[in-house]
Amino acid sequence: MINLKKILAAICVSLIAIAAYINSLPTPQGAMILEYHTITDTPDEDAEKYSIPIKEFREQLQYLKANGYETISMRDFVLAKKGKQVLPSKPIILTFDDGYEDNYTTLLPMLEEFGMKATVYMITNNIGKKGYLTIEQLKDMERRGVEIGSHTANHIPLTELSPEKQTEEIKLSKLGLEWKGLKTIYTFSYPNGAYDGNLPNILKENEYLTAVTGEPGINDFNANPYLLHRTHIVKPTFGLLEFRYRLLKSEIYAKLGMYKHKEK
């Protein structure tokens, strides 16, 4: 007869041992990148699962500040990697995909209130469409310290395209942003986090310096700059506890060396 109590006890002992082992591993040094989309209490239906309510986002910023995290930009990370500046002790990068209008109306004032930086990855052909940032808003955000990056021209998962079409999406999105008067675009976000072996070389050829995936972890200076880890922050069910869990998850992934892409 199966002794359920003994089985449960064995499972508990195993879990405690695993947790103790993970906790004993050194905490990786480097920058954590957080992935957001829209900050609003009234999201569109297609953005519902990606939206963070304003009150909960404020709590997340308060948590980061209270726990010693300091926001940097993707450019800061590159400069530190080249030895041209020093990262803070707990660097974190806030990134926002797609370029929703609330990134200007809601996010920007909150960043300024907390003295924080962010990077917004814009879908170039969505500029000025209903619910998305205008070029004037993008320029004002840039003047006020927000870094602008590319999220392709049309937000098509690049793994679904030929190498020629991949190059077109990557190149045209960068040129489109720069031709509209924004600063040189150096950083890129893969739509849906989808990438293949062609893309790092295509990005390098088009003078990008970094690109972010959807794989959790922490980025040190040995990481492949075109396959940087990023922690996806979704609409929370359990409030701040869930946010803290996602930060911890990335730390555990980094400790265990999961999704590790070293620079070639």
Short mmCIF file of C-alpha atoms in Angstrom, two decimals:
data_model
loop_
_atom_site.label_atom_id
_atom_site.label_comp_id
_atom_site.label_asym_id
_atom_site.label_seq_id
_atom_site.Cartn_x
_atom_site.Cartn_y
_atom_site.Cartn_z
CA MET A 1 0.00 0.00 0.00
CA ILE A 2 1.32 3.44 -0.94
CA ASN A 3 2.30 5.57 2.05
CA LEU A 4 1.17 9.03 0.95
CA LYS A 5 2.71 10.79 3.95
CA LYS A 6 6.15 9.38 3.21
CA ILE A 7 5.89 10.38 -0.46
CA LEU A 8 4.87 13.93 0.44
CA ALA A 9 7.66 14.16 3.01
CA ALA A 10 10.21 12.99 0.43
CA ILE A 11 8.93 15.57 -2.06
CA CYS A 12 9.19 18.34 0.55
CA VAL A 13 12.73 17.33 1.47
CA SER A 14 13.71 17.31 -2.23
CA LEU A 15 12.20 20.74 -2.81
CA ILE A 16 13.97 22.16 0.23
CA ALA A 17 17.26 20.70 -0.98
CA ILE A 18 16.77 22.17 -4.47
CA ALA A 19 15.89 25.58 -3.01
CA ALA A 20 18.93 25.47 -0.74
CA TYR A 21 21.17 24.56 -3.68
CA ILE A 22 19.83 27.41 -5.85
CA ASN A 23 20.17 29.86 -2.96
CA SER A 24 23.80 28.82 -2.46
CA LEU A 25 24.70 29.70 -6.04
CA PRO A 26 26.29 33.14 -6.54
CA THR A 27 23.92 35.91 -7.59
CA PRO A 28 24.76 36.83 -11.20
CA GLN A 29 26.07 40.32 -11.80
CA GLY A 30 24.50 42.35 -14.57
CA ALA A 31 21.34 44.13 -15.65
CA MET A 32 17.81 42.78 -15.53
CA ILE A 33 15.51 44.00 -18.30
CA LEU A 34 11.75 44.20 -17.70
CA GLU A 35 9.24 43.94 -20.55
CA TYR A 36 6.06 46.00 -20.41
CA HIS A 37 3.54 47.15 -22.98
CA THR A 38 0.72 49.44 -21.86
CA ILE A 39 0.05 51.17 -18.51
CA THR A 40 -3.67 51.83 -18.28
CA ASP A 41 -6.86 51.02 -16.41
CA THR A 42 -8.87 50.83 -19.65
CA PRO A 43 -6.92 48.70 -22.16
CA ASP A 44 -8.14 47.71 -25.60
CA GLU A 45 -9.32 44.11 -25.81
CA ASP A 46 -6.24 42.99 -27.77
CA ALA A 47 -3.92 44.50 -25.14
CA GLU A 48 -5.82 43.35 -22.04
CA LYS A 49 -3.38 40.63 -20.96
CA TYR A 50 -0.38 42.91 -21.53
CA SER A 51 -1.73 45.91 -19.63
CA ILE A 52 -0.66 46.91 -16.12
CA PRO A 53 -3.17 48.95 -14.07
CA ILE A 54 -1.78 52.34 -13.06
CA LYS A 55 -1.96 51.71 -9.29
CA GLU A 56 -0.13 48.38 -9.61
CA PHE A 57 2.54 49.85 -11.86
CA ARG A 58 3.15 52.60 -9.32
CA GLU A 59 3.57 49.92 -6.62
CA GLN A 60 6.11 48.15 -8.82
CA LEU A 61 8.16 51.34 -9.26
CA GLN A 62 7.98 51.97 -5.52
CA TYR A 63 9.20 48.43 -4.88
CA LEU A 64 12.16 48.83 -7.25
CA LYS A 65 13.15 52.14 -5.69
CA ALA A 66 12.78 50.87 -2.11
CA ASN A 67 14.94 47.84 -2.89
CA GLY A 68 17.86 49.72 -4.37
CA TYR A 69 17.28 49.17 -8.07
CA GLU A 70 18.42 51.98 -10.37
CA THR A 71 17.11 52.32 -13.91
CA ILE A 72 19.49 52.60 -16.84
CA SER A 73 18.98 52.71 -20.60
CA MET A 74 20.12 50.18 -23.16
CA ARG A 75 22.68 52.78 -24.24
CA ASP A 76 24.01 52.95 -20.66
CA PHE A 77 24.46 49.17 -20.69
CA VAL A 78 26.45 49.32 -23.95
CA LEU A 79 28.64 52.17 -22.70
CA ALA A 80 29.35 50.32 -19.46
CA LYS A 81 30.22 47.19 -21.43
CA LYS A 82 32.77 49.26 -23.37
CA GLY A 83 34.20 50.62 -20.11
CA LYS A 84 32.96 54.16 -20.72
CA GLN A 85 30.77 54.34 -17.62
CA VAL A 86 30.02 52.32 -14.49
CA LEU A 87 26.73 50.60 -13.81
CA PRO A 88 24.94 51.07 -10.47
CA SER A 89 25.01 48.14 -8.05
CA LYS A 90 21.49 46.98 -8.99
CA PRO A 91 20.84 48.13 -12.57
CA ILE A 92 17.47 47.49 -14.17
CA ILE A 93 16.11 48.48 -17.59
CA LEU A 94 12.41 49.25 -18.08
CA THR A 95 11.28 48.54 -21.65
CA PHE A 96 7.89 49.09 -23.29
CA ASP A 97 6.92 47.38 -26.55
CA ASP A 98 4.67 48.60 -29.38
CA GLY A 99 4.49 52.32 -28.57
CA TYR A 100 1.06 52.80 -26.99
CA GLU A 101 -0.12 56.37 -26.43
CA ASP A 102 -0.34 55.87 -22.66
CA ASN A 103 3.46 55.54 -22.66
CA TYR A 104 3.37 59.31 -23.12
CA THR A 105 0.25 60.33 -21.17
CA THR A 106 0.65 57.99 -18.17
CA LEU A 107 4.10 56.40 -18.14
CA LEU A 108 6.26 59.46 -18.83
CA PRO A 109 4.94 61.56 -15.90
CA MET A 110 5.43 58.60 -13.56
CA LEU A 111 9.01 58.07 -14.75
CA GLU A 112 9.74 61.73 -14.08
CA GLU A 113 8.09 61.53 -10.66
CA PHE A 114 10.34 58.60 -9.66
CA GLY A 115 13.43 59.88 -11.48
CA MET A 116 13.59 56.80 -13.67
CA LYS A 117 14.62 55.97 -17.24
CA ALA A 118 12.93 53.75 -19.83
CA THR A 119 13.23 52.46 -23.38
CA VAL A 120 10.20 52.41 -25.72
CA TYR A 121 10.26 50.06 -28.71
CA MET A 122 8.07 51.57 -31.43
CA ILE A 123 6.30 49.77 -34.28
CA THR A 124 7.25 52.31 -36.95
CA ASN A 125 4.19 51.98 -39.19
CA ASN A 126 1.87 52.41 -36.19
CA ILE A 127 3.12 55.92 -35.44
CA GLY A 128 0.13 58.27 -35.31
CA LYS A 129 -2.51 55.52 -35.47
CA LYS A 130 -5.33 55.53 -32.93
CA GLY A 131 -4.01 54.51 -29.52
CA TYR A 132 -0.36 54.77 -30.52
CA LEU A 133 2.30 57.43 -30.08
CA THR A 134 2.61 60.30 -32.54
CA ILE A 135 5.97 61.44 -33.84
CA GLU A 136 5.64 64.63 -31.77
CA GLN A 137 5.10 62.58 -28.62
CA LEU A 138 8.08 60.36 -29.44
CA LYS A 139 10.30 63.38 -29.94
CA ASP A 140 9.15 64.92 -26.65
CA MET A 141 9.75 61.64 -24.82
CA GLU A 142 13.24 61.51 -26.27
CA ARG A 143 13.93 65.11 -25.17
CA ARG A 144 12.79 64.15 -21.67
CA GLY A 145 15.17 61.21 -21.37
CA VAL A 146 13.29 58.22 -22.80
CA GLU A 147 15.28 56.05 -25.19
CA ILE A 148 13.49 55.05 -28.42
CA GLY A 149 14.12 51.70 -30.08
CA SER A 150 12.74 49.71 -33.01
CA HIS A 151 10.05 47.01 -32.88
CA THR A 152 10.07 46.43 -36.67
CA ALA A 153 7.99 48.26 -39.25
CA ASN A 154 4.86 46.08 -39.04
CA HIS A 155 5.16 43.84 -35.94
CA ILE A 156 5.30 40.58 -37.88
CA PRO A 157 7.10 37.74 -36.07
CA LEU A 158 10.42 37.67 -37.93
CA THR A 159 10.68 33.88 -37.83
CA GLU A 160 7.75 33.78 -40.26
CA LEU A 161 9.64 35.79 -42.89
CA SER A 162 12.37 35.10 -45.43
CA PRO A 163 15.85 36.55 -44.72
CA GLU A 164 15.13 39.26 -47.29
CA LYS A 165 11.88 40.26 -45.59
CA GLN A 166 13.53 40.09 -42.16
CA THR A 167 16.15 42.57 -43.36
CA GLU A 168 13.45 44.83 -44.79
CA GLU A 169 11.47 44.95 -41.51
CA ILE A 170 14.61 45.62 -39.48
CA LYS A 171 16.12 48.19 -41.83
CA LEU A 172 12.96 50.15 -42.67
CA SER A 173 11.87 50.45 -39.05
CA LYS A 174 15.22 51.99 -38.10
CA LEU A 175 15.35 54.34 -41.07
CA GLY A 176 11.71 55.33 -40.64
CA LEU A 177 12.29 56.46 -37.06
CA GLU A 178 15.49 58.31 -37.91
CA TRP A 179 14.02 59.99 -41.01
CA LYS A 180 11.18 61.32 -38.84
CA GLY A 181 13.75 63.19 -36.76
CA LEU A 182 14.54 60.85 -33.87
CA LYS A 183 18.07 60.15 -32.70
CA THR A 184 20.01 57.22 -34.16
CA ILE A 185 18.23 53.98 -33.29
CA TYR A 186 20.58 51.46 -31.69
CA THR A 187 18.31 48.97 -29.93
CA PHE A 188 15.72 46.47 -31.14
CA SER A 189 12.93 44.26 -29.74
CA TYR A 190 11.90 41.04 -31.49
CA PRO A 191 8.11 40.92 -32.08
CA ASN A 192 6.63 38.19 -29.86
CA GLY A 193 10.19 37.47 -28.73
CA ALA A 194 10.67 35.30 -31.84
CA TYR A 195 14.14 35.10 -33.35
CA ASP A 196 16.34 32.72 -35.35
CA GLY A 197 20.03 32.35 -36.15
CA ASN A 198 19.93 34.88 -39.01
CA LEU A 199 18.76 37.84 -37.00
CA PRO A 200 21.79 38.81 -34.87
CA ASN A 201 23.90 39.19 -38.03
CA ILE A 202 21.17 41.17 -39.82
CA LEU A 203 20.87 43.50 -36.83
CA LYS A 204 24.63 43.98 -36.66
CA GLU A 205 24.80 44.72 -40.40
CA ASN A 206 22.15 47.42 -39.91
CA GLU A 207 24.13 49.04 -37.07
CA TYR A 208 22.00 48.01 -34.12
CA LEU A 209 23.96 47.45 -30.92
CA THR A 210 21.45 45.47 -28.83
CA ALA A 211 18.29 43.39 -29.15
CA VAL A 212 15.99 41.91 -26.50
CA THR A 213 14.26 38.53 -26.45
CA GLY A 214 11.45 37.23 -24.26
CA GLU A 215 13.66 34.83 -22.31
CA PRO A 216 14.06 35.56 -18.58
CA GLY A 217 17.45 36.03 -16.97
CA ILE A 218 20.10 38.62 -16.12
CA ASN A 219 22.52 40.15 -18.63
CA ASP A 220 26.22 40.38 -17.88
CA PHE A 221 28.84 41.82 -20.23
CA ASN A 222 29.51 38.38 -21.74
CA ALA A 223 25.93 38.05 -22.97
CA ASN A 224 25.25 38.14 -26.70
CA PRO A 225 24.08 41.76 -27.17
CA TYR A 226 21.54 40.65 -29.80
CA LEU A 227 19.98 37.99 -27.55
CA LEU A 228 19.53 39.81 -24.26
CA HIS A 229 17.28 38.30 -21.59
CA ARG A 230 14.08 40.08 -20.67
CA THR A 231 11.53 39.48 -17.92
CA HIS A 232 7.94 39.74 -19.12
CA ILE A 233 5.66 41.62 -16.71
CA VAL A 234 2.02 40.71 -17.38
CA LYS A 235 -1.21 41.93 -15.81
CA PRO A 236 -0.89 40.67 -12.21
CA THR A 237 -3.36 38.34 -10.58
CA PHE A 238 -1.63 38.39 -7.19
CA GLY A 239 -0.43 42.00 -7.10
CA LEU A 240 3.08 42.84 -6.00
CA LEU A 241 3.76 39.24 -4.95
CA GLU A 242 3.55 38.16 -8.57
CA PHE A 243 5.89 40.96 -9.65
CA ARG A 244 8.46 39.90 -7.05
CA TYR A 245 8.09 36.28 -8.23
CA ARG A 246 8.94 37.28 -11.80
CA LEU A 247 12.08 39.10 -10.66
CA LEU A 248 13.08 36.04 -8.62
CA LYS A 249 12.38 33.74 -11.58
CA SER A 250 14.85 35.67 -13.74
CA GLU A 251 17.45 35.53 -10.97
CA ILE A 252 17.00 31.74 -10.68
CA TYR A 253 17.24 31.29 -14.45
CA ALA A 254 20.45 33.30 -14.44
CA LYS A 255 21.89 31.28 -11.55
CA LEU A 256 21.14 28.03 -13.36
CA GLY A 257 22.52 29.32 -16.67
CA MET A 258 19.26 28.79 -18.53
CA TYR A 259 18.81 30.52 -21.93
CA LYS A 260 22.46 31.60 -21.72
CA HIS A 261 23.66 33.17 -24.98
CA LYS A 262 27.30 34.20 -24.83
CA GLU A 263 28.74 36.77 -27.18
CA LYS A 264 30.53 35.18 -30.11
#
